Coordinates of C-alpha atoms and ligand atoms in Angstrom, one line a residue:
X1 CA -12.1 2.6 -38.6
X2 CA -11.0 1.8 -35.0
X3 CA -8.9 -0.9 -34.2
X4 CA -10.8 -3.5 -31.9
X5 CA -9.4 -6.4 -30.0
X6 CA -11.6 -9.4 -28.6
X7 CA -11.9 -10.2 -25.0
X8 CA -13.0 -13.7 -24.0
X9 CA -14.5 -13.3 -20.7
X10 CA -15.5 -16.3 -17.9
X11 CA -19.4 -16.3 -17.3
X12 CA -20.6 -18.4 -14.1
X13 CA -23.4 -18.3 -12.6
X14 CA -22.7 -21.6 -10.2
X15 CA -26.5 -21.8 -8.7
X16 CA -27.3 -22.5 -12.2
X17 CA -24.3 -24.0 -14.2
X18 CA -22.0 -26.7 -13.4
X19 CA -19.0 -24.9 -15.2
X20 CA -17.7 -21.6 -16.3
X21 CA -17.9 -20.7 -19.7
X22 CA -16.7 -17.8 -22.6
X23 CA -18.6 -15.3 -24.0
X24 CA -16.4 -13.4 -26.6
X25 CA -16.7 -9.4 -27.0
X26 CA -15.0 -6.7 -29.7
X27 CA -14.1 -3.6 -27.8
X28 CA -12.2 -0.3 -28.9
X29 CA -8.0 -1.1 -28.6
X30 CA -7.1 2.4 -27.7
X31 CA -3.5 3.6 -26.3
X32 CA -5.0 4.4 -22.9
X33 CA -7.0 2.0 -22.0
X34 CA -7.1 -0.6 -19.4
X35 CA -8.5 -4.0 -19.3
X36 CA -11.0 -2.7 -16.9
X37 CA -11.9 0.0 -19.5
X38 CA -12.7 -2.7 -21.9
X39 CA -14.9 -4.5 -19.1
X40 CA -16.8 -1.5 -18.7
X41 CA -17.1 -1.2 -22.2
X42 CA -18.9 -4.5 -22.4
X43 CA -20.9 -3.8 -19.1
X44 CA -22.0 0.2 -20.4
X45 CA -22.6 -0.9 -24.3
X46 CA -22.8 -4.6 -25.0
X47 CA -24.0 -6.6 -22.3
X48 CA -25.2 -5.1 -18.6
X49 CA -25.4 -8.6 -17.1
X50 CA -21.6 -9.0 -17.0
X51 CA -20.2 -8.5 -12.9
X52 CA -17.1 -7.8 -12.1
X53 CA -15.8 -5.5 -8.9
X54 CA -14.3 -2.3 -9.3
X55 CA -13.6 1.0 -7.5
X56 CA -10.8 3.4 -8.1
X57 CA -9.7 3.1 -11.1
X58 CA -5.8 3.7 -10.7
X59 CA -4.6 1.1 -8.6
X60 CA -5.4 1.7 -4.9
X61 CA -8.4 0.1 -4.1
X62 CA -7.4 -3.8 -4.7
X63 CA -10.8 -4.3 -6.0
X64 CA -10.3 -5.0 -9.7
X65 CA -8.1 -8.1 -9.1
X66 CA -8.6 -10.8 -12.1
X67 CA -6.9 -13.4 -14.0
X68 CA -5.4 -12.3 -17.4
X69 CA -4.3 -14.6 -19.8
X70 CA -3.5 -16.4 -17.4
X71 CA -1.6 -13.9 -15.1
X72 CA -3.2 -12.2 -11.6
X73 CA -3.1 -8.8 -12.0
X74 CA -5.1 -5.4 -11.5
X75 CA -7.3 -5.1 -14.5
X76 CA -7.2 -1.1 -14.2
X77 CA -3.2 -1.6 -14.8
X78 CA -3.0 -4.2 -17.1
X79 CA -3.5 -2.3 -20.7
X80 CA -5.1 -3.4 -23.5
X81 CA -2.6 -2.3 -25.7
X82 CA 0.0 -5.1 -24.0
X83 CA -2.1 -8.2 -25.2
X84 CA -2.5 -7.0 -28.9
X85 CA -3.5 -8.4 -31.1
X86 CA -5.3 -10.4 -28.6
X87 CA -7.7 -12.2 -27.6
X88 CA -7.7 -11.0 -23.9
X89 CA -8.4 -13.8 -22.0
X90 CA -10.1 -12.6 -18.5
X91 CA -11.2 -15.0 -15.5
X92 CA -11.8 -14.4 -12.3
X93 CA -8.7 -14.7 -9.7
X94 CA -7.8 -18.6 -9.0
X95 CA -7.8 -20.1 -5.7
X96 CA -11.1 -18.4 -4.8
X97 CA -14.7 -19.8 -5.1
X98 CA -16.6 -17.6 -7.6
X99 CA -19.9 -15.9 -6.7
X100 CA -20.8 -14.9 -10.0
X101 CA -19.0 -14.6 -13.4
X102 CA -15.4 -12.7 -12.6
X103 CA -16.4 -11.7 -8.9
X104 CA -14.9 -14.1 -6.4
X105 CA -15.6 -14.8 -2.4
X106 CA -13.4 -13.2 -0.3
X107 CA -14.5 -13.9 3.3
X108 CA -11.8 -16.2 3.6
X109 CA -8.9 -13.7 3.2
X110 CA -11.1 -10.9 5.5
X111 CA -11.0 -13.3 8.2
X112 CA -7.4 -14.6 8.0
X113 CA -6.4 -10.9 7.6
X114 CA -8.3 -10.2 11.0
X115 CA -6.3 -12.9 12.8
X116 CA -3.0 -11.6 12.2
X117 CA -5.0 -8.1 14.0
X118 CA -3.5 -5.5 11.3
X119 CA -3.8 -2.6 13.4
X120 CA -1.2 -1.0 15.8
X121 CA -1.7 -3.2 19.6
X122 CA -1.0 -0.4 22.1
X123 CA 1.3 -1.3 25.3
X124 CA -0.7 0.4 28.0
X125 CA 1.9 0.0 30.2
X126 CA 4.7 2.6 27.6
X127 CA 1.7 5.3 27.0
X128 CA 2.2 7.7 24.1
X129 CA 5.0 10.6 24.9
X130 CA 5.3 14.0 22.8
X131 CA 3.3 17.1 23.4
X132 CA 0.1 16.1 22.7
X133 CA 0.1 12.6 23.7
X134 CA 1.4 11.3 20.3
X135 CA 3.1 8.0 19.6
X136 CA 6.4 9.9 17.8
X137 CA 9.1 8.1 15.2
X138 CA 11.8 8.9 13.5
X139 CA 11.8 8.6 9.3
X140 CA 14.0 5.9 9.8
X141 CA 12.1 3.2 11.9
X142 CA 8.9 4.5 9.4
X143 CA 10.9 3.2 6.3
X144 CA 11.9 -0.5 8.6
X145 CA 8.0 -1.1 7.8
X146 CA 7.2 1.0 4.6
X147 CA 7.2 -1.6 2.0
X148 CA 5.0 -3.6 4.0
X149 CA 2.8 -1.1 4.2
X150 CA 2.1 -1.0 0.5
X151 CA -0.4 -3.7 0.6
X152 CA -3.7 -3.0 -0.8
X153 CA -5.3 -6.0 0.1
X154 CA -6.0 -7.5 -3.3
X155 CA -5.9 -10.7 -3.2
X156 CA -3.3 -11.2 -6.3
X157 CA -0.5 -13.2 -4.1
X158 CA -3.2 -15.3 -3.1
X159 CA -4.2 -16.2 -6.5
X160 CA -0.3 -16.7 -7.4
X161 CA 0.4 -19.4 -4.4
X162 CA 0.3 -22.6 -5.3
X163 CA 0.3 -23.4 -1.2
X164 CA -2.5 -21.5 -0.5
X165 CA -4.4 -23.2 -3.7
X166 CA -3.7 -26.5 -2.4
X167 CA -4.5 -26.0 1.0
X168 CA -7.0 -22.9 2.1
X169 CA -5.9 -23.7 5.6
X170 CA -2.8 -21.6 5.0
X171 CA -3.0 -18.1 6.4
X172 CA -1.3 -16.3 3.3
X173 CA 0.6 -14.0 1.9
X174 CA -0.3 -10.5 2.3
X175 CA -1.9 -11.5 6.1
X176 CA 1.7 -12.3 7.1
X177 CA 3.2 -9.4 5.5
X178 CA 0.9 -6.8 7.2
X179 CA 1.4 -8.7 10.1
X180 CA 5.4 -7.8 9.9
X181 CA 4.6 -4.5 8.8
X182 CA 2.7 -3.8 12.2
X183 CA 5.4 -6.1 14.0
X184 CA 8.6 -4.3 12.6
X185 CA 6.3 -0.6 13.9
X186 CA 8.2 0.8 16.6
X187 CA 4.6 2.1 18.5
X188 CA 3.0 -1.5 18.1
X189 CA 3.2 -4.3 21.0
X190 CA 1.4 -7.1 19.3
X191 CA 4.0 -8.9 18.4
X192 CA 3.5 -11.9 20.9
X193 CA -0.1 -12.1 19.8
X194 CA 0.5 -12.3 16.0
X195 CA 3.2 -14.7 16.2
X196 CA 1.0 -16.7 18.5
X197 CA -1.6 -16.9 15.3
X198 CA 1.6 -17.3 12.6
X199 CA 3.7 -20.0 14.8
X200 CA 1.4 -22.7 14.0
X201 CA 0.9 -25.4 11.0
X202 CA -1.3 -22.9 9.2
X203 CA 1.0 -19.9 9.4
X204 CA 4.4 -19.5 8.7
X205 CA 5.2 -23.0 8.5
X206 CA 2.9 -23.9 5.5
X207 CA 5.2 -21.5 3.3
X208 CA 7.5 -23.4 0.9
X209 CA 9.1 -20.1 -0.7
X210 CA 8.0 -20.4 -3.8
X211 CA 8.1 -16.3 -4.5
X212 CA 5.1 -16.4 -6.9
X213 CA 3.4 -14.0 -4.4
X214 CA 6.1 -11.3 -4.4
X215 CA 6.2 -11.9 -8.3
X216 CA 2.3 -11.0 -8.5
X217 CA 2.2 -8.5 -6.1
X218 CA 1.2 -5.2 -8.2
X219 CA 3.4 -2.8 -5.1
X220 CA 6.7 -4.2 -5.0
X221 CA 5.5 -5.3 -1.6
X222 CA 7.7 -8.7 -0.8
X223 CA 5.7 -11.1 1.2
X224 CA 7.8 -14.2 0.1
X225 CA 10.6 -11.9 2.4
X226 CA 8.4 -11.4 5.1
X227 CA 7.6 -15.0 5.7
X228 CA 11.4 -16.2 5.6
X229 CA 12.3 -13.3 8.4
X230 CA 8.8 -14.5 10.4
X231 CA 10.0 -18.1 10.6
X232 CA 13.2 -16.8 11.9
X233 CA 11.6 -14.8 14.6
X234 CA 9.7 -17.9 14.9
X235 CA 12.7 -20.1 15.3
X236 CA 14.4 -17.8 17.7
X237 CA 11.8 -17.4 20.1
X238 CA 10.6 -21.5 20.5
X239 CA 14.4 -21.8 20.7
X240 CA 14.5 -19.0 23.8
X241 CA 11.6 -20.9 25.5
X242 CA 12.8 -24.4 25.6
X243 CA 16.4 -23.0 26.4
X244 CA 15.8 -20.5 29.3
X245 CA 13.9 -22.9 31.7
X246 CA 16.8 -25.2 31.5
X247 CA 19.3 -22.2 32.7
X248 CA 17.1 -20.5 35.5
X249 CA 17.4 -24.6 36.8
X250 CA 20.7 -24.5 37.0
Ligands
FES1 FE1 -9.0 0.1 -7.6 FE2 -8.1 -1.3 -9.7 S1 -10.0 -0.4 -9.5 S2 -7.1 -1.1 -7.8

């Protein structure tokens, strides 16, 4: 017979409970699956009315973000086989109000992620050179950014600060860390305009280098880094503008 092991999922529907509760199910333990295999278990065989998000299946999306026994991770990376002999404890990821059972609100993070504007700012002024109008770099200033770059926008190192948990005001992790990763981009000129968003009480600032997000973050992206080297950028530049009025006076 096949070995099972028991997941104890959250069920909410807030317009009609006051509280979250558990519903237990028995699902297939097998070597290859993930704890998203054994949610769509449940969903496919046991009980339809269970919602959850989910996309790619293998750890690129950032849809499938959930709280496992107690841990933010990716459910499609998390295996089964790594809580046995259970139970699987899954809840939906902390810090977030939840819309319905493990699927949580994210319009928060969409629009702090907006304001840090994760795109490449183009100087008008320094058009792009090469052949074909291209903005050209070397291997080299690419790998300055790469590990930034890694963010899939899943919401984990959100889940995992305990600033952001205690006050939503606070921009966040993976918004400051694609906002180096577009700063430290040799063909990007918004620099003046993110830190102008970063430099205040609810950027940088509000960080108290805890680490949990670069713990939590399933692609060895380190947004705990970023934030230290932002409020030294920060630092450096209110420094510049108090101290170079004072020696064009002299
Ligand atoms: Fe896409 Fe897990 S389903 S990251």
């Amino acid at each position: 017979m096949e070995e099972r092991i028991t997941l104890q999922v959250a069920r909410y529907r807030p317009e009609q409970e006051s509280k979250p509760t558990f519903e237990e199910y028995e699902v297939p333990l097998r070597e290859e699956w993930a704890v998203l295999d054994g949610l769509n278990y449940v969903k496919d065989r046991l009980d339809g009315t269970l919602s959850y998000r989910w996309s790619c299946r293998m750890g690129i999306c950032g849809s499938c973000g959930m709280t496992v026994n107690g841990e933010p991770v990716l459910t499609c990376a998390a295996f089964l086989s790594d809580f046995a002999p259970g139970p699987v404890r899954v809840e939906p990821l902390r810090n977030f109000p939840v819309i319905r059972d493990l699927v949580i609100e994210m319009t928060d993070f969409v629009h702090k992620l907006g304001r840090v504007k994760p795109w490449i700012v183009a100087d008008d002024e320094a058009p792009p050179e090469g052949a074909h109008g291209e903005y050209l770099q070397t291997p080299e200033e690419l790998e300055e950014y790469h590990q930034y770059s890694m963010c899939i926008n899943c919401m984990l190192c959100y889940s995992a600060c305990p600033v952001y948990g205690l006050d939503q005001s606070f921009v966040g992790p993976a918004a400051i860390a694609l906002a180096q990763r577009y700063n430290m981009d040799s063909r990007d000129a918004g620099n003046a305009l993110r830190m102008a968003e970063l430099s205040g009480h609810d950027g940088v600032w509000g960080c108290t280098f805890v680490g949990e997000c670069t713990s939590a973050c399933p692609k060895g992206v380190d947004p705990a880094g970023a934030i230290q080297r932002y409020k030294v950028t920060a630092a450096t530049e209110a420094a510049k503008s108090l101290l170079l009025p004072r020696a064009a006076e002299k």
